[in-house]
Each structure stands twice: as structure tokens, then as C-alpha cells.
Amino acid sequence: MVAEEASGRHNQRARTRKDLLEAASRLLRQGCRITVEDVAAQAQVSRATAYRYFPNAEMLIVEATLDWAMPDAGELFARASDDPVERLERLDEALTDMMAANEPAFRVMLAQSLQRSTDTGDYPVRQNRRAALIDAALAPARDQFRPDALEALASALAVMIGTESMVAFTDVLQLPATRAREVRRWAIRALVEAARIAET
């Protein structure tokens, strides 16, 4: 019961954070000047609640801008086959291009989330954008994998595709973009194949 209540609180907080970002994105699209107070009103939450998630307008603007820039799953996979590798490679290319175009903002967001992760408040410090896109990429092939293998595959892909991967390839490994792309594609194929082997 305690675990269910904790999970319910976590889900509610994740939804509140998402509502705040969507409200900020709407205001940005309208050309409005962003303040935490205005976003709170748009999201229909209290100012105190909004400030717990986003202590300043700069954090809101950075994340809302990135939210706006994320590819839309429906558009991304509209003409894609059902092959999971092809769909994941398409997703990787779209996310890589989007991150390259917004790299400073992604680095600011990552730095802020790392800083906030040391806070004692039990509030989500990151928006999980990539999971929904990975799920959409794998959706037509769900029956090809056992549920536990599919879950492990999606989790492993979330590590390989995203901001942290960009930082690892660029800063730690110092790989050129073309080589980083080759390694990610190799990893995508290997992970899908490993998940399929788990089916046997």
C-alpha cells in the first residue's frame, strides 16, 4: 500500500511537471514573455507548486524550448516500416539532429538536473521525453519480444539514445559525429538482436 501511494505521488508529480512544460510551450508559441507565475496560471497550479519544479524562468524556458523541439512520433514514423531497427535508427537520427541544433540548451538542462538531483525534495528533475518515442518506435514489433525482454530493450535504448549519450560520445570518447553514429547504430542492432534471442 505504501509503495502504491509513493508511486501515485511520483506519477502525479511527473504529470504536474509535464503540465507546466506544456503550458510554457504554449506561451512560447504565442510569443509571450515567460514567467513562472504566468506558466503556473496557464497550467492551473499554484505559484508555490510551480516554483518547486522550476525555481526560475530560465529553467522553464530551456526545457520548454526543448520540449517544443522534440520530434513528433506520428510524423516521425508516418512512412516508416514496421522493422524495429529501421524505426530506431530513424529515431536516433531525428534526436541526434535535434540535439545538435540545441546542444547548449541540452547541456544547460543536464547541468541543472544534476544540480537539482542533490536536493532533498521528491520532485522529478527531468522530463522523460525519449521513453515515449522509443515505445512508439517499438510498437509495431511488440509481439516479437517477451514483455521482460521488451522492457529491458527499451531501458537499454534510453541509455544509448539521448543527452547523456551525446555527452559521452563528444566529451568522454571524443568521437567525430560520423563514428558516434556508427557506434549507436551498431548498439541499436545488437540490443534488438539480444532482445530477440531472449525470446527463444
PDB file of C-alpha atoms in Angstrom:
ATOM      1  CA  MET A   1       0.000   0.000   0.000  1.00  0.00           C
ATOM      2  CA  VAL A   2       2.831   2.368   0.890  1.00  0.00           C
ATOM      3  CA  ALA A   3       4.594   1.545  -2.382  1.00  0.00           C
ATOM      4  CA  GLU A   4       1.376   2.211  -4.326  1.00  0.00           C
ATOM      5  CA  GLU A   5       0.921   5.570  -2.612  1.00  0.00           C
ATOM      6  CA  ALA A   6       4.544   6.527  -3.345  1.00  0.00           C
ATOM      7  CA  SER A   7       4.112   5.501  -6.978  1.00  0.00           C
ATOM      8  CA  GLY A   8       0.899   7.518  -7.181  1.00  0.00           C
ATOM      9  CA  ARG A   9       2.617  10.621  -5.797  1.00  0.00           C
ATOM     10  CA  HIS A  10       5.513  10.188  -8.229  1.00  0.00           C
ATOM     11  CA  ASN A  11       3.124   9.847 -11.185  1.00  0.00           C
ATOM     12  CA  GLN A  12       1.154  12.891 -10.092  1.00  0.00           C
ATOM     13  CA  ARG A  13       4.326  14.958  -9.777  1.00  0.00           C
ATOM     14  CA  ALA A  14       5.509  13.818 -13.189  1.00  0.00           C
ATOM     15  CA  ARG A  15       2.139  14.878 -14.660  1.00  0.00           C
ATOM     16  CA  THR A  16       2.335  18.257 -12.928  1.00  0.00           C
ATOM     17  CA  ARG A  17       5.822  18.837 -14.324  1.00  0.00           C
ATOM     18  CA  LYS A  18       4.628  17.851 -17.795  1.00  0.00           C
ATOM     19  CA  ASP A  19       1.633  20.206 -17.491  1.00  0.00           C
ATOM     20  CA  LEU A  20       3.947  23.080 -16.572  1.00  0.00           C
ATOM     21  CA  LEU A  21       6.208  22.440 -19.560  1.00  0.00           C
ATOM     22  CA  GLU A  22       3.264  22.168 -21.940  1.00  0.00           C
ATOM     23  CA  ALA A  23       1.875  25.446 -20.587  1.00  0.00           C
ATOM     24  CA  ALA A  24       5.258  27.119 -21.050  1.00  0.00           C
ATOM     25  CA  SER A  25       5.480  25.765 -24.609  1.00  0.00           C
ATOM     26  CA  ARG A  26       2.053  27.207 -25.421  1.00  0.00           C
ATOM     27  CA  LEU A  27       3.095  30.615 -24.128  1.00  0.00           C
ATOM     28  CA  LEU A  28       6.340  30.483 -26.101  1.00  0.00           C
ATOM     29  CA  ARG A  29       4.452  29.655 -29.304  1.00  0.00           C
ATOM     30  CA  GLN A  30       2.239  32.667 -28.660  1.00  0.00           C
ATOM     31  CA  GLY A  31       5.339  34.856 -28.365  1.00  0.00           C
ATOM     32  CA  CYS A  32       4.705  35.609 -24.700  1.00  0.00           C
ATOM     33  CA  ARG A  33       7.338  36.546 -22.184  1.00  0.00           C
ATOM     34  CA  ILE A  34       7.724  33.568 -19.844  1.00  0.00           C
ATOM     35  CA  THR A  35       7.417  33.928 -16.087  1.00  0.00           C
ATOM     36  CA  VAL A  36       6.927  31.137 -13.572  1.00  0.00           C
ATOM     37  CA  GLU A  37       3.765  32.867 -12.353  1.00  0.00           C
ATOM     38  CA  ASP A  38       2.216  33.031 -15.831  1.00  0.00           C
ATOM     39  CA  VAL A  39       3.058  29.402 -16.525  1.00  0.00           C
ATOM     40  CA  ALA A  40       1.550  28.354 -13.193  1.00  0.00           C
ATOM     41  CA  ALA A  41      -1.673  30.158 -14.084  1.00  0.00           C
ATOM     42  CA  GLN A  42      -1.739  28.586 -17.546  1.00  0.00           C
ATOM     43  CA  ALA A  43      -1.173  25.114 -16.049  1.00  0.00           C
ATOM     44  CA  GLN A  44      -3.725  25.782 -13.308  1.00  0.00           C
ATOM     45  CA  VAL A  45      -1.350  25.083 -10.420  1.00  0.00           C
ATOM     46  CA  SER A  46      -0.257  27.334  -7.578  1.00  0.00           C
ATOM     47  CA  ARG A  47       2.799  29.547  -7.907  1.00  0.00           C
ATOM     48  CA  ALA A  48       4.381  27.716  -4.952  1.00  0.00           C
ATOM     49  CA  THR A  49       3.974  24.393  -6.765  1.00  0.00           C
ATOM     50  CA  ALA A  50       5.452  25.780  -9.987  1.00  0.00           C
ATOM     51  CA  TYR A  51       8.483  27.160  -8.145  1.00  0.00           C
ATOM     52  CA  ARG A  52       9.140  23.748  -6.570  1.00  0.00           C
ATOM     53  CA  TYR A  53       9.562  22.284 -10.042  1.00  0.00           C
ATOM     54  CA  PHE A  54      11.200  25.279 -11.723  1.00  0.00           C
ATOM     55  CA  PRO A  55      12.892  27.752  -9.330  1.00  0.00           C
ATOM     56  CA  ASN A  56      13.359  30.311 -12.107  1.00  0.00           C
ATOM     57  CA  ALA A  57      12.038  31.239 -15.531  1.00  0.00           C
ATOM     58  CA  GLU A  58      15.340  30.391 -17.223  1.00  0.00           C
ATOM     59  CA  MET A  59      14.972  26.704 -16.352  1.00  0.00           C
ATOM     60  CA  LEU A  60      11.428  26.742 -17.677  1.00  0.00           C
ATOM     61  CA  ILE A  61      12.411  28.422 -20.928  1.00  0.00           C
ATOM     62  CA  VAL A  62      15.261  25.981 -21.583  1.00  0.00           C
ATOM     63  CA  GLU A  63      13.147  22.886 -21.019  1.00  0.00           C
ATOM     64  CA  ALA A  64      10.046  24.236 -22.745  1.00  0.00           C
ATOM     65  CA  THR A  65      12.135  25.116 -25.800  1.00  0.00           C
ATOM     66  CA  LEU A  66      13.493  21.571 -25.900  1.00  0.00           C
ATOM     67  CA  ASP A  67      10.004  20.159 -25.394  1.00  0.00           C
ATOM     68  CA  TRP A  68       8.908  22.157 -28.408  1.00  0.00           C
ATOM     69  CA  ALA A  69      11.829  20.905 -30.490  1.00  0.00           C
ATOM     70  CA  MET A  70      11.257  17.199 -29.797  1.00  0.00           C
ATOM     71  CA  PRO A  71      10.156  15.196 -32.846  1.00  0.00           C
ATOM     72  CA  ASP A  72       6.539  14.108 -33.050  1.00  0.00           C
ATOM     73  CA  ALA A  73       6.195  10.313 -33.091  1.00  0.00           C
ATOM     74  CA  GLY A  74       3.279  10.362 -35.515  1.00  0.00           C
ATOM     75  CA  GLU A  75       5.179  12.423 -38.055  1.00  0.00           C
ATOM     76  CA  LEU A  76       8.469  10.610 -37.466  1.00  0.00           C
ATOM     77  CA  PHE A  77       7.092   7.131 -38.144  1.00  0.00           C
ATOM     78  CA  ALA A  78       4.347   8.033 -40.627  1.00  0.00           C
ATOM     79  CA  ARG A  79       6.192   6.449 -43.566  1.00  0.00           C
ATOM     80  CA  ALA A  80       8.389   4.005 -41.657  1.00  0.00           C
ATOM     81  CA  SER A  81       8.239   0.242 -41.968  1.00  0.00           C
ATOM     82  CA  ASP A  82       7.436  -1.996 -39.005  1.00  0.00           C
ATOM     83  CA  ASP A  83      11.071  -3.097 -38.683  1.00  0.00           C
ATOM     84  CA  PRO A  84      12.236  -2.063 -35.194  1.00  0.00           C
ATOM     85  CA  VAL A  85      15.843  -1.484 -36.220  1.00  0.00           C
ATOM     86  CA  GLU A  86      14.839   0.819 -39.078  1.00  0.00           C
ATOM     87  CA  ARG A  87      12.432   2.721 -36.831  1.00  0.00           C
ATOM     88  CA  LEU A  88      15.005   3.074 -34.033  1.00  0.00           C
ATOM     89  CA  GLU A  89      17.636   4.285 -36.483  1.00  0.00           C
ATOM     90  CA  ARG A  90      15.145   6.860 -37.744  1.00  0.00           C
ATOM     91  CA  LEU A  91      14.533   7.955 -34.153  1.00  0.00           C
ATOM     92  CA  ASP A  92      18.252   8.126 -33.418  1.00  0.00           C
ATOM     93  CA  GLU A  93      18.843  10.321 -36.478  1.00  0.00           C
ATOM     94  CA  ALA A  94      15.989  12.683 -35.566  1.00  0.00           C
ATOM     95  CA  LEU A  95      17.094  13.024 -31.941  1.00  0.00           C
ATOM     96  CA  THR A  96      20.752  13.459 -32.902  1.00  0.00           C
ATOM     97  CA  ASP A  97      19.910  16.234 -35.373  1.00  0.00           C
ATOM     98  CA  MET A  98      17.633  17.925 -32.836  1.00  0.00           C
ATOM     99  CA  MET A  99      20.257  17.731 -30.060  1.00  0.00           C
ATOM    100  CA  ALA A 100      22.969  19.074 -32.355  1.00  0.00           C
ATOM    101  CA  ALA A 101      20.755  22.061 -33.170  1.00  0.00           C
ATOM    102  CA  ASN A 102      20.056  22.677 -29.469  1.00  0.00           C
ATOM    103  CA  GLU A 103      23.255  21.407 -27.822  1.00  0.00           C
ATOM    104  CA  PRO A 104      23.850  24.407 -25.489  1.00  0.00           C
ATOM    105  CA  ALA A 105      20.295  24.165 -24.156  1.00  0.00           C
ATOM    106  CA  PHE A 106      20.615  20.423 -23.590  1.00  0.00           C
ATOM    107  CA  ARG A 107      23.853  20.911 -21.694  1.00  0.00           C
ATOM    108  CA  VAL A 108      22.251  23.583 -19.515  1.00  0.00           C
ATOM    109  CA  MET A 109      19.303  21.288 -18.815  1.00  0.00           C
ATOM    110  CA  LEU A 110      21.620  18.400 -17.928  1.00  0.00           C
ATOM    111  CA  ALA A 111      23.694  20.587 -15.609  1.00  0.00           C
ATOM    112  CA  GLN A 112      20.569  21.900 -13.892  1.00  0.00           C
ATOM    113  CA  SER A 113      19.100  18.440 -13.441  1.00  0.00           C
ATOM    114  CA  LEU A 114      22.345  17.154 -11.943  1.00  0.00           C
ATOM    115  CA  GLN A 115      22.391  20.066  -9.546  1.00  0.00           C
ATOM    116  CA  ARG A 116      18.760  19.568  -8.564  1.00  0.00           C
ATOM    117  CA  SER A 117      19.251  15.821  -8.091  1.00  0.00           C
ATOM    118  CA  THR A 118      21.161  16.638  -4.909  1.00  0.00           C
ATOM    119  CA  ASP A 119      18.143  18.466  -3.458  1.00  0.00           C
ATOM    120  CA  THR A 120      16.064  16.730  -0.827  1.00  0.00           C
ATOM    121  CA  GLY A 121      12.712  17.461  -2.463  1.00  0.00           C
ATOM    122  CA  ASP A 122      10.967  14.494  -4.057  1.00  0.00           C
ATOM    123  CA  TYR A 123      10.232  16.187  -7.377  1.00  0.00           C
ATOM    124  CA  PRO A 124      11.102  14.958 -10.878  1.00  0.00           C
ATOM    125  CA  VAL A 125      14.238  16.738 -12.099  1.00  0.00           C
ATOM    126  CA  ARG A 126      13.944  15.584 -15.727  1.00  0.00           C
ATOM    127  CA  GLN A 127      11.163  15.103 -18.207  1.00  0.00           C
ATOM    128  CA  ASN A 128      11.239  11.609 -19.707  1.00  0.00           C
ATOM    129  CA  ARG A 129      10.733  12.503 -23.354  1.00  0.00           C
ATOM    130  CA  ARG A 130      12.653   9.707 -25.023  1.00  0.00           C
ATOM    131  CA  ALA A 131      10.731   6.775 -23.489  1.00  0.00           C
ATOM    132  CA  ALA A 132       7.526   7.600 -25.364  1.00  0.00           C
ATOM    133  CA  LEU A 133       9.439   7.895 -28.643  1.00  0.00           C
ATOM    134  CA  ILE A 134      11.223   4.585 -28.061  1.00  0.00           C
ATOM    135  CA  ASP A 135       7.894   2.924 -27.242  1.00  0.00           C
ATOM    136  CA  ALA A 136       6.437   4.323 -30.468  1.00  0.00           C
ATOM    137  CA  ALA A 137       9.413   3.011 -32.439  1.00  0.00           C
ATOM    138  CA  LEU A 138       8.985  -0.474 -30.988  1.00  0.00           C
ATOM    139  CA  ALA A 139       5.177  -0.550 -31.042  1.00  0.00           C
ATOM    140  CA  PRO A 140       4.660  -2.481 -34.327  1.00  0.00           C
ATOM    141  CA  ALA A 141       7.170  -5.136 -33.219  1.00  0.00           C
ATOM    142  CA  ARG A 142       5.991  -5.604 -29.636  1.00  0.00           C
ATOM    143  CA  ASP A 143       4.838  -9.166 -30.358  1.00  0.00           C
ATOM    144  CA  GLN A 144       8.377 -10.113 -31.419  1.00  0.00           C
ATOM    145  CA  PHE A 145       9.648  -9.853 -27.829  1.00  0.00           C
ATOM    146  CA  ARG A 146       8.762 -11.232 -24.437  1.00  0.00           C
ATOM    147  CA  PRO A 147       7.448  -8.468 -22.151  1.00  0.00           C
ATOM    148  CA  ASP A 148      10.534  -8.581 -19.906  1.00  0.00           C
ATOM    149  CA  ALA A 149      12.873  -8.529 -22.920  1.00  0.00           C
ATOM    150  CA  LEU A 150      10.942  -5.619 -24.432  1.00  0.00           C
ATOM    151  CA  GLU A 151      11.192  -3.681 -21.177  1.00  0.00           C
ATOM    152  CA  ALA A 152      14.932  -4.334 -20.930  1.00  0.00           C
ATOM    153  CA  LEU A 153      15.376  -3.332 -24.582  1.00  0.00           C
ATOM    154  CA  ALA A 154      13.524  -0.037 -24.109  1.00  0.00           C
ATOM    155  CA  SER A 155      15.560   0.759 -20.990  1.00  0.00           C
ATOM    156  CA  ALA A 156      18.874  -0.025 -22.694  1.00  0.00           C
ATOM    157  CA  LEU A 157      17.919   2.081 -25.704  1.00  0.00           C
ATOM    158  CA  ALA A 158      17.103   5.017 -23.410  1.00  0.00           C
ATOM    159  CA  VAL A 159      20.721   4.932 -22.247  1.00  0.00           C
ATOM    160  CA  MET A 160      22.073   4.762 -25.790  1.00  0.00           C
ATOM    161  CA  ILE A 161      19.816   7.428 -27.312  1.00  0.00           C
ATOM    162  CA  GLY A 162      19.746  10.824 -25.623  1.00  0.00           C
ATOM    163  CA  THR A 163      21.611  13.662 -23.962  1.00  0.00           C
ATOM    164  CA  GLU A 164      23.885  11.509 -21.818  1.00  0.00           C
ATOM    165  CA  SER A 165      24.924   9.512 -24.864  1.00  0.00           C
ATOM    166  CA  MET A 166      25.714  12.746 -26.717  1.00  0.00           C
ATOM    167  CA  VAL A 167      27.952  13.891 -23.849  1.00  0.00           C
ATOM    168  CA  ALA A 168      29.689  10.506 -23.622  1.00  0.00           C
ATOM    169  CA  PHE A 169      30.459  10.363 -27.335  1.00  0.00           C
ATOM    170  CA  THR A 170      31.501  14.015 -27.578  1.00  0.00           C
ATOM    171  CA  ASP A 171      33.260  14.739 -24.292  1.00  0.00           C
ATOM    172  CA  VAL A 172      34.423  11.399 -22.956  1.00  0.00           C
ATOM    173  CA  LEU A 173      35.194   9.410 -26.102  1.00  0.00           C
ATOM    174  CA  GLN A 174      35.770  12.481 -28.305  1.00  0.00           C
ATOM    175  CA  LEU A 175      34.434  10.653 -31.337  1.00  0.00           C
ATOM    176  CA  PRO A 176      33.537  12.507 -34.528  1.00  0.00           C
ATOM    177  CA  ALA A 177      29.823  12.602 -35.284  1.00  0.00           C
ATOM    178  CA  THR A 178      30.037  10.047 -38.097  1.00  0.00           C
ATOM    179  CA  ARG A 179      31.798   7.474 -35.899  1.00  0.00           C
ATOM    180  CA  ALA A 180      29.430   8.107 -32.986  1.00  0.00           C
ATOM    181  CA  ARG A 181      26.521   7.464 -35.350  1.00  0.00           C
ATOM    182  CA  GLU A 182      28.085   4.170 -36.488  1.00  0.00           C
ATOM    183  CA  VAL A 183      28.547   3.036 -32.889  1.00  0.00           C
ATOM    184  CA  ARG A 184      24.962   3.929 -31.943  1.00  0.00           C
ATOM    185  CA  ARG A 185      23.615   2.056 -34.971  1.00  0.00           C
ATOM    186  CA  TRP A 186      25.736  -0.973 -34.058  1.00  0.00           C
ATOM    187  CA  ALA A 187      24.409  -0.825 -30.498  1.00  0.00           C
ATOM    188  CA  ILE A 188      20.799  -0.500 -31.665  1.00  0.00           C
ATOM    189  CA  ARG A 189      21.099  -3.590 -33.865  1.00  0.00           C
ATOM    190  CA  ALA A 190      22.897  -5.531 -31.125  1.00  0.00           C
ATOM    191  CA  LEU A 191      20.296  -4.642 -28.497  1.00  0.00           C
ATOM    192  CA  VAL A 192      17.367  -5.602 -30.726  1.00  0.00           C
ATOM    193  CA  GLU A 193      19.043  -8.891 -31.601  1.00  0.00           C
ATOM    194  CA  ALA A 194      19.780  -9.622 -27.935  1.00  0.00           C
ATOM    195  CA  ALA A 195      16.126  -9.000 -27.065  1.00  0.00           C
ATOM    196  CA  ARG A 196      15.061 -11.365 -29.840  1.00  0.00           C
ATOM    197  CA  ILE A 197      17.441 -14.077 -28.626  1.00  0.00           C
ATOM    198  CA  ALA A 198      15.857 -13.764 -25.191  1.00  0.00           C
ATOM    199  CA  GLU A 199      12.607 -14.863 -26.842  1.00  0.00           C
ATOM    200  CA  THR A 200      13.997 -18.336 -27.650  1.00  0.00           C
TER     201      THR A 200
END
